[in-house]
mmCIF file of C-alpha atoms in Angstrom:
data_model
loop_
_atom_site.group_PDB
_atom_site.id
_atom_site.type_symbol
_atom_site.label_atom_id
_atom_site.label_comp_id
_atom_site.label_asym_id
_atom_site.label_seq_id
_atom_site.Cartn_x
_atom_site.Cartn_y
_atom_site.Cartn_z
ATOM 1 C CA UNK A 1 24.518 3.735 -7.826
ATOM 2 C CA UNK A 2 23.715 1.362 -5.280
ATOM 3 C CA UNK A 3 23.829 -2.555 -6.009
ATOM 4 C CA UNK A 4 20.640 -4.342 -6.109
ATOM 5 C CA UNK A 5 18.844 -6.491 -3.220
ATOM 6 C CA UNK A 6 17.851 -9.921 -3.159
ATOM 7 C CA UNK A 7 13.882 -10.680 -3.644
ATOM 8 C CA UNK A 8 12.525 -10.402 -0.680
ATOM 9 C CA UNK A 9 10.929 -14.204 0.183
ATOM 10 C CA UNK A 10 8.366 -15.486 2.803
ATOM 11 C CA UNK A 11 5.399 -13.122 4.297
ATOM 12 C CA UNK A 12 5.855 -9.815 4.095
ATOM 13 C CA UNK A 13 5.077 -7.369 6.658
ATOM 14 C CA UNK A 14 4.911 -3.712 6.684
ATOM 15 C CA UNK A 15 8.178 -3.582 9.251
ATOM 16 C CA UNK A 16 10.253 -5.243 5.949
ATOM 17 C CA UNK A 17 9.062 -2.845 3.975
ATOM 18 C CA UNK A 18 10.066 0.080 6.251
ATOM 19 C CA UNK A 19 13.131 -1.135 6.682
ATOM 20 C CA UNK A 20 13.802 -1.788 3.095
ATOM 21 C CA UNK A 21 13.053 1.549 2.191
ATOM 22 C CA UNK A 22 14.502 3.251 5.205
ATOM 23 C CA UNK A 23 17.815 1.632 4.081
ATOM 24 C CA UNK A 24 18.048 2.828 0.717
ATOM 25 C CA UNK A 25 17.513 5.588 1.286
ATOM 26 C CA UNK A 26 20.077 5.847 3.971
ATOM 27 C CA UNK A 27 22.327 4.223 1.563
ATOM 28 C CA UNK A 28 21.108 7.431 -1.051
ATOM 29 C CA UNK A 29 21.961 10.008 1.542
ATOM 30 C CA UNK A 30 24.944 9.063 3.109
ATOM 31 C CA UNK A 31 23.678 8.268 6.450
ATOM 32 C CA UNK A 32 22.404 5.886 8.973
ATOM 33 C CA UNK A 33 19.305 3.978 8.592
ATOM 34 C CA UNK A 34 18.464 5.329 12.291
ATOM 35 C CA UNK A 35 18.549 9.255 10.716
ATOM 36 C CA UNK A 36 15.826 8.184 7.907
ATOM 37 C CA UNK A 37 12.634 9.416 9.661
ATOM 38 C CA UNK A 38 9.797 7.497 7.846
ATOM 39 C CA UNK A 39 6.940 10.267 8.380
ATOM 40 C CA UNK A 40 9.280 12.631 6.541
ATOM 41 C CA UNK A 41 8.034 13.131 2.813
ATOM 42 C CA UNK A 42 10.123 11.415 -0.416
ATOM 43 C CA UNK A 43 11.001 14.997 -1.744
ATOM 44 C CA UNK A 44 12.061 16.106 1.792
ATOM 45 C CA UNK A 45 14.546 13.788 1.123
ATOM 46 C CA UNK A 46 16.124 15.298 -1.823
ATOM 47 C CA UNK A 47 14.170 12.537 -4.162
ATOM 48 C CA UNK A 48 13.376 14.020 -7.589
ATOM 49 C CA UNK A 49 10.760 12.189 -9.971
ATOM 50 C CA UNK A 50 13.430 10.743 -11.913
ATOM 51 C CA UNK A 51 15.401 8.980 -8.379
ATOM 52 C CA UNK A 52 11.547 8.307 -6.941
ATOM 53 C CA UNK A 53 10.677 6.193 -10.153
ATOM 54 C CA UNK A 54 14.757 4.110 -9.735
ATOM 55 C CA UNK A 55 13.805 3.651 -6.136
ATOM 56 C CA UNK A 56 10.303 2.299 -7.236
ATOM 57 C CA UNK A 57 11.872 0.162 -9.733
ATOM 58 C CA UNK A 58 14.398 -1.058 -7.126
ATOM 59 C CA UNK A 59 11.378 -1.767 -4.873
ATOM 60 C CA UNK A 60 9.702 -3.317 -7.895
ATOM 61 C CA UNK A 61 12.808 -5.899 -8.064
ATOM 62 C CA UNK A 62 13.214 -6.281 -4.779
ATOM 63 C CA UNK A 63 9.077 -7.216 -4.245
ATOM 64 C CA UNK A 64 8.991 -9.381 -7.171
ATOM 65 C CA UNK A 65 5.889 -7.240 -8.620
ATOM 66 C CA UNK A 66 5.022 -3.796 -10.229
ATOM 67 C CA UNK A 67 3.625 -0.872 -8.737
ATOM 68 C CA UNK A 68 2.063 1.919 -9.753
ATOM 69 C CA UNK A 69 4.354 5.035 -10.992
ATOM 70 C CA UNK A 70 2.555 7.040 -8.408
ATOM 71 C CA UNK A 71 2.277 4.944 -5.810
ATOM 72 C CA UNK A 72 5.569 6.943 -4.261
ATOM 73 C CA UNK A 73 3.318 10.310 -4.549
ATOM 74 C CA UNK A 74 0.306 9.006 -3.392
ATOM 75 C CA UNK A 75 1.987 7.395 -0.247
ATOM 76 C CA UNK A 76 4.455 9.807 0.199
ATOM 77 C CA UNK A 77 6.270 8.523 3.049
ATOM 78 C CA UNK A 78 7.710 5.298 4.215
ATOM 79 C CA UNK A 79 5.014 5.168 6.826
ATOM 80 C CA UNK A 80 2.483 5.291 4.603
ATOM 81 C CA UNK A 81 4.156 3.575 1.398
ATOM 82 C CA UNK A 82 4.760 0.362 3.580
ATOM 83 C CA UNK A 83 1.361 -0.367 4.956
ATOM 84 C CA UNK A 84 0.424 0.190 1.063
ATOM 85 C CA UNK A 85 2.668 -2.152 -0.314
ATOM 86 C CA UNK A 86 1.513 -5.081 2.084
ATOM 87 C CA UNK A 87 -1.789 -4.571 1.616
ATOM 88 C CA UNK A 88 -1.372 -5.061 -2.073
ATOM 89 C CA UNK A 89 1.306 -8.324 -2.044
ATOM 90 C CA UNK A 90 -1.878 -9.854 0.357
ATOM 91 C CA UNK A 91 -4.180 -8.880 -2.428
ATOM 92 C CA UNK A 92 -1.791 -10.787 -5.500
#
């Protein structure tokens, strides 16, 4: 299980995101953050629905706001998720 992150404060920007995510799931698979290649899809990564929906929550925590329980499967990779996720924080 891995521990939880501090809120993420100030402007965020797509880069944070990325490297959030890219870091979790490094943290998930054992590896470096540099071997987590963001265009690869979440289930390419071993991710099943149940871990997709902890590492939303996690991202949840970590943004300070909810997102949708698809929003993983509709943006399917980091590259795509990040840009996302900004777009929406600029819209709250």
């Amino acid at each position: 299980m891995t521990k939880p992150s501090a809120p993420h404060t100030g402007t965020l920007t797509a880069q944070d995101v990325q490297q959030w995510l890219t870091g979790k799931l490094a943290e998930r698979l054992g590896v470096e953050p540099d071997r987590v290649d963001p265009d690869k899809y979440f289930d390419e990564f071993g991710l099943d629905s149940t871990e997709a929906l902890v590492l939303s929550g996690e991202l949840e925590a970590w943004l300070g706001m909810e997102l949708e329980p698809t929003a993983l499967w509709y943006h399917p990779t980091i590259a795509k998720l990040a840009p996302y996720i900004v777009s929406l924080k600029q819209d709250t």
